Structures are given as C-alpha cells and as structure tokens.
Amino acid sequence: FDAPIGAGGKSAGFERPPGITRSGANDEFARNVIRALKKTMPQLSDTLGRVKVRIILNQNGNVEDVRVMIPSNIAGLDQSVVFSVKQASFPFPPPNSIDVDRIFQVTYIYH
C-alpha cells in the first residue's frame, strides 16, 4: 500500500510489512498514521532526494522506534525526517492490533 504525503514536489509513500492484520479498523488506523505524518513532514525547498524510515508505534500510538532504512545522503535530510516523525501525534491503534500492525515503512521523496 502506497500513499503520497505532501504537496508541491514533496511526497512520501508507505508500505506495510507482510503479516499485517487485515481489518477495516487497521486500514483506518494506517490512513490516520499517514495523516499525522503529513502534518509534520519537513517542508524543505530546493531539496532533491528520498529517505526511507521504519516507524514502530507502541500500543498507545507513541513512537517506540524510528530508524533510517535507506539514507538520503543529503546533509540534514535524514535527521529532519526522523525529528518530524518523533513530533507527530499518532492515533491510538485498534484494540485488536498486533505488533506488525504498528510497523510502517515510509519513504519521503523530495523532487
């Protein structure tokens, strides 16, 4: 599942790992996670590149871990993305969510 984040030449997509629980509640949760990430996405002008991060949320919707999976090789971009993820206010996961339901891989693309 890929979803764009941002506008004006800035976007991101996310993919869910294998094993995710398939339920409407989890789909809505994923959409709300993307909405939260859109609100804090770094608005960088004159930046061309992409960085992929893995985000793990706990049962309360707090960031448990965020790691750069594929770095951008652009000074400051990776750190800006990680900081923006940590600043996001994520929704509570559905009560039936398992660990894999709270793992997101997000690619921030600047073009």
Tab-separated table of C-alpha atoms in Angstrom:
chain	number	residue	atom	x	y	z
A	1	PHE	CA	0.000	0.000	0.000
A	2	ASP	CA	1.493	3.286	-1.084
A	3	ALA	CA	0.113	6.668	-0.187
A	4	PRO	CA	1.524	10.060	-1.145
A	5	ILE	CA	2.382	12.531	1.576
A	6	GLY	CA	2.954	16.194	0.959
A	7	ALA	CA	2.436	18.502	-1.971
A	8	GLY	CA	4.357	20.861	-4.162
A	9	GLY	CA	7.027	18.377	-5.194
A	10	LYS	CA	7.253	16.708	-1.801
A	11	SER	CA	5.692	13.306	-1.218
A	12	ALA	CA	6.059	10.082	0.670
A	13	GLY	CA	4.685	6.606	0.490
A	14	PHE	CA	4.427	3.808	2.979
A	15	GLU	CA	4.262	0.070	2.781
A	16	ARG	CA	3.044	-2.390	5.351
A	17	PRO	CA	5.147	-5.453	6.153
A	18	PRO	CA	3.888	-8.982	5.492
A	19	GLY	CA	1.648	-10.410	8.180
A	20	ILE	CA	-0.418	-7.283	8.843
A	21	THR	CA	-3.872	-7.977	10.191
A	22	ARG	CA	-6.415	-7.250	7.506
A	23	SER	CA	-9.307	-5.366	9.052
A	24	GLY	CA	-11.134	-2.153	8.377
A	25	ALA	CA	-10.056	-0.811	11.753
A	26	ASN	CA	-6.389	-1.324	10.878
A	27	ASP	CA	-6.847	0.268	7.443
A	28	GLU	CA	-8.356	3.363	9.060
A	29	PHE	CA	-5.524	3.388	11.599
A	30	ALA	CA	-2.954	3.327	8.757
A	31	ARG	CA	-4.709	6.230	6.994
A	32	ASN	CA	-4.646	8.218	10.226
A	33	VAL	CA	-0.938	7.482	10.700
A	34	ILE	CA	-0.279	8.927	7.234
A	35	ARG	CA	-2.382	11.986	8.068
A	36	ALA	CA	-0.289	12.502	11.219
A	37	LEU	CA	2.945	12.206	9.231
A	38	LYS	CA	1.688	14.720	6.647
A	39	LYS	CA	1.233	17.322	9.381
A	40	THR	CA	4.868	17.146	10.471
A	41	MET	CA	6.578	16.383	7.139
A	42	PRO	CA	9.600	18.668	6.725
A	43	GLN	CA	8.843	21.417	4.236
A	44	LEU	CA	12.230	21.765	2.568
A	45	SER	CA	12.725	23.885	-0.520
A	46	ASP	CA	15.419	23.186	-3.093
A	47	THR	CA	15.866	19.620	-1.800
A	48	LEU	CA	16.030	16.657	-4.158
A	49	GLY	CA	16.223	13.198	-2.644
A	50	ARG	CA	14.497	10.483	-0.700
A	51	VAL	CA	14.865	8.831	2.670
A	52	LYS	CA	13.134	5.656	3.879
A	53	VAL	CA	12.370	5.209	7.562
A	54	ARG	CA	10.863	2.399	9.631
A	55	ILE	CA	8.466	3.534	12.336
A	56	ILE	CA	7.329	1.309	15.192
A	57	LEU	CA	4.434	2.521	17.321
A	58	ASN	CA	3.532	1.079	20.703
A	59	GLN	CA	0.032	0.108	21.871
A	60	ASN	CA	-0.659	3.708	22.891
A	61	GLY	CA	0.292	5.145	19.495
A	62	ASN	CA	3.614	6.561	20.722
A	63	VAL	CA	6.799	6.206	18.703
A	64	GLU	CA	8.717	3.246	20.075
A	65	ASP	CA	11.426	3.394	17.409
A	66	VAL	CA	12.217	5.247	14.203
A	67	ARG	CA	15.182	4.259	12.061
A	68	VAL	CA	16.557	5.328	8.726
A	69	MET	CA	16.446	2.275	6.472
A	70	ILE	CA	17.729	3.926	3.295
A	71	PRO	CA	19.571	7.225	3.857
A	72	SER	CA	19.279	10.170	1.516
A	73	ASN	CA	22.967	11.130	1.523
A	74	ILE	CA	21.810	14.737	1.843
A	75	ALA	CA	23.123	16.665	4.822
A	76	GLY	CA	20.360	17.148	7.381
A	77	LEU	CA	17.519	15.485	5.448
A	78	ASP	CA	17.614	12.182	7.321
A	79	GLN	CA	17.720	13.955	10.689
A	80	SER	CA	14.864	16.279	9.680
A	81	VAL	CA	12.660	13.345	8.726
A	82	VAL	CA	13.423	11.405	11.931
A	83	PHE	CA	12.722	14.524	14.013
A	84	SER	CA	9.434	15.131	12.179
A	85	VAL	CA	8.297	11.545	12.830
A	86	LYS	CA	9.028	11.958	16.537
A	87	GLN	CA	6.961	15.168	16.574
A	88	ALA	CA	3.873	13.572	15.029
A	89	SER	CA	0.803	12.913	17.133
A	90	PHE	CA	-0.276	9.413	16.122
A	91	PRO	CA	-3.711	7.863	16.707
A	92	PHE	CA	-4.356	5.025	19.121
A	93	PRO	CA	-4.050	1.671	17.336
A	94	PRO	CA	-7.160	-0.513	17.224
A	95	PRO	CA	-7.548	-2.830	20.209
A	96	ASN	CA	-7.046	-5.917	18.012
A	97	SER	CA	-3.724	-4.722	16.577
A	98	ILE	CA	-0.658	-6.897	16.838
A	99	ASP	CA	2.955	-5.709	16.713
A	100	VAL	CA	3.212	-5.934	12.913
A	101	ASP	CA	0.105	-3.719	12.578
A	102	ARG	CA	2.065	-0.895	14.196
A	103	ILE	CA	5.139	-1.038	11.940
A	104	PHE	CA	5.357	1.335	8.988
A	105	GLN	CA	7.986	1.837	6.317
A	106	VAL	CA	7.707	5.332	4.912
A	107	THR	CA	9.630	6.845	2.027
A	108	TYR	CA	9.865	10.632	1.988
A	109	ILE	CA	10.506	11.850	-1.558
A	110	TYR	CA	11.598	15.356	-2.418
A	111	HIS	CA	11.606	16.321	-6.103
